[in-house]
């Protein structure tokens, strides 16, 4: 039986699990003062933390949409 596990980008998986291709991650969206950051392989953590430190507002996060999970499931 074939299977695939799909989680959001906060899912804690090992490098081995990523290489096996059984687990796929869908990125969360983080925002600070209207600027959005996608939590994927392009995410610049240092820049995000600098913007967070400089912002008077708390950062926000959003779960991936159901459509995005479905795209990952079908792909």
PDB file of C-alpha atoms in Angstrom:
ATOM      1  CA  UNK A   1       0.000   0.000   0.000  1.00  0.00           C
ATOM      2  CA  UNK A   2       1.383   3.417  -0.970  1.00  0.00           C
ATOM      3  CA  UNK A   3       1.012   6.363   1.348  1.00  0.00           C
ATOM      4  CA  UNK A   4       2.114   9.961   1.733  1.00  0.00           C
ATOM      5  CA  UNK A   5       2.265  12.089   4.868  1.00  0.00           C
ATOM      6  CA  UNK A   6       1.615  15.802   4.415  1.00  0.00           C
ATOM      7  CA  UNK A   7       2.259  18.349   7.148  1.00  0.00           C
ATOM      8  CA  UNK A   8       2.872  22.051   7.438  1.00  0.00           C
ATOM      9  CA  UNK A   9       6.347  23.556   7.569  1.00  0.00           C
ATOM     10  CA  UNK A  10       6.439  23.371  11.381  1.00  0.00           C
ATOM     11  CA  UNK A  11       6.380  19.574  11.212  1.00  0.00           C
ATOM     12  CA  UNK A  12       9.587  18.229  12.704  1.00  0.00           C
ATOM     13  CA  UNK A  13      11.021  15.625  10.326  1.00  0.00           C
ATOM     14  CA  UNK A  14      14.520  14.338   9.724  1.00  0.00           C
ATOM     15  CA  UNK A  15      16.601  14.886   6.586  1.00  0.00           C
ATOM     16  CA  UNK A  16      16.260  11.161   5.891  1.00  0.00           C
ATOM     17  CA  UNK A  17      12.459  11.418   5.922  1.00  0.00           C
ATOM     18  CA  UNK A  18      12.666  14.325   3.460  1.00  0.00           C
ATOM     19  CA  UNK A  19      14.912  12.312   1.108  1.00  0.00           C
ATOM     20  CA  UNK A  20      12.601   9.278   1.205  1.00  0.00           C
ATOM     21  CA  UNK A  21       9.826  11.422  -0.278  1.00  0.00           C
ATOM     22  CA  UNK A  22       7.091   9.952   1.899  1.00  0.00           C
ATOM     23  CA  UNK A  23       6.683  13.155   3.905  1.00  0.00           C
ATOM     24  CA  UNK A  24       5.824  16.433   2.152  1.00  0.00           C
ATOM     25  CA  UNK A  25       5.621  19.830   3.792  1.00  0.00           C
ATOM     26  CA  UNK A  26       3.326  22.693   2.843  1.00  0.00           C
ATOM     27  CA  UNK A  27       4.716  26.097   3.924  1.00  0.00           C
ATOM     28  CA  UNK A  28       3.109  28.377   6.453  1.00  0.00           C
ATOM     29  CA  UNK A  29       2.782  32.090   5.712  1.00  0.00           C
ATOM     30  CA  UNK A  30       4.232  34.498   8.273  1.00  0.00           C
ATOM     31  CA  UNK A  31       3.572  38.237   8.183  1.00  0.00           C
ATOM     32  CA  UNK A  32       4.937  41.309   9.878  1.00  0.00           C
ATOM     33  CA  UNK A  33       3.236  44.658   9.258  1.00  0.00           C
ATOM     34  CA  UNK A  34       1.686  43.386   6.038  1.00  0.00           C
ATOM     35  CA  UNK A  35       4.900  41.894   4.635  1.00  0.00           C
ATOM     36  CA  UNK A  36       4.577  38.162   3.983  1.00  0.00           C
ATOM     37  CA  UNK A  37       7.257  35.513   4.369  1.00  0.00           C
ATOM     38  CA  UNK A  38       6.767  31.971   3.100  1.00  0.00           C
ATOM     39  CA  UNK A  39       8.275  29.301   5.353  1.00  0.00           C
ATOM     40  CA  UNK A  40       9.926  27.239   2.621  1.00  0.00           C
ATOM     41  CA  UNK A  41      13.496  26.671   1.430  1.00  0.00           C
ATOM     42  CA  UNK A  42      13.777  30.396   0.521  1.00  0.00           C
ATOM     43  CA  UNK A  43      12.869  31.577   4.045  1.00  0.00           C
ATOM     44  CA  UNK A  44      15.466  34.024   5.396  1.00  0.00           C
ATOM     45  CA  UNK A  45      15.256  33.493   9.144  1.00  0.00           C
ATOM     46  CA  UNK A  46      17.770  36.240   9.957  1.00  0.00           C
ATOM     47  CA  UNK A  47      15.809  38.844   7.960  1.00  0.00           C
ATOM     48  CA  UNK A  48      12.545  37.693   9.505  1.00  0.00           C
ATOM     49  CA  UNK A  49      13.945  38.023  13.034  1.00  0.00           C
ATOM     50  CA  UNK A  50      15.352  41.496  12.259  1.00  0.00           C
ATOM     51  CA  UNK A  51      11.961  42.659  10.946  1.00  0.00           C
ATOM     52  CA  UNK A  52      10.228  41.110  13.936  1.00  0.00           C
ATOM     53  CA  UNK A  53      12.568  42.899  16.362  1.00  0.00           C
ATOM     54  CA  UNK A  54      12.025  46.252  14.610  1.00  0.00           C
ATOM     55  CA  UNK A  55       8.241  45.928  14.422  1.00  0.00           C
ATOM     56  CA  UNK A  56       5.976  47.370  17.108  1.00  0.00           C
ATOM     57  CA  UNK A  57       3.404  44.705  16.161  1.00  0.00           C
ATOM     58  CA  UNK A  58       3.470  40.987  16.836  1.00  0.00           C
ATOM     59  CA  UNK A  59       4.044  38.742  13.823  1.00  0.00           C
ATOM     60  CA  UNK A  60       1.142  36.659  12.540  1.00  0.00           C
ATOM     61  CA  UNK A  61       0.995  33.268  10.909  1.00  0.00           C
ATOM     62  CA  UNK A  62      -1.502  31.543   8.657  1.00  0.00           C
ATOM     63  CA  UNK A  63      -2.057  27.889   7.968  1.00  0.00           C
ATOM     64  CA  UNK A  64      -1.787  26.739   4.379  1.00  0.00           C
ATOM     65  CA  UNK A  65      -5.104  26.646   2.551  1.00  0.00           C
ATOM     66  CA  UNK A  66      -6.949  23.354   2.022  1.00  0.00           C
ATOM     67  CA  UNK A  67      -6.324  23.838  -1.715  1.00  0.00           C
ATOM     68  CA  UNK A  68      -2.567  23.963  -1.109  1.00  0.00           C
ATOM     69  CA  UNK A  69      -2.722  20.683   0.828  1.00  0.00           C
ATOM     70  CA  UNK A  70      -4.733  19.152  -2.012  1.00  0.00           C
ATOM     71  CA  UNK A  71      -2.130  20.284  -4.567  1.00  0.00           C
ATOM     72  CA  UNK A  72       0.567  18.555  -2.529  1.00  0.00           C
ATOM     73  CA  UNK A  73      -1.561  15.446  -2.176  1.00  0.00           C
ATOM     74  CA  UNK A  74      -2.251  15.246  -5.899  1.00  0.00           C
ATOM     75  CA  UNK A  75       1.328  16.117  -6.891  1.00  0.00           C
TER      76      UNK A  75
END
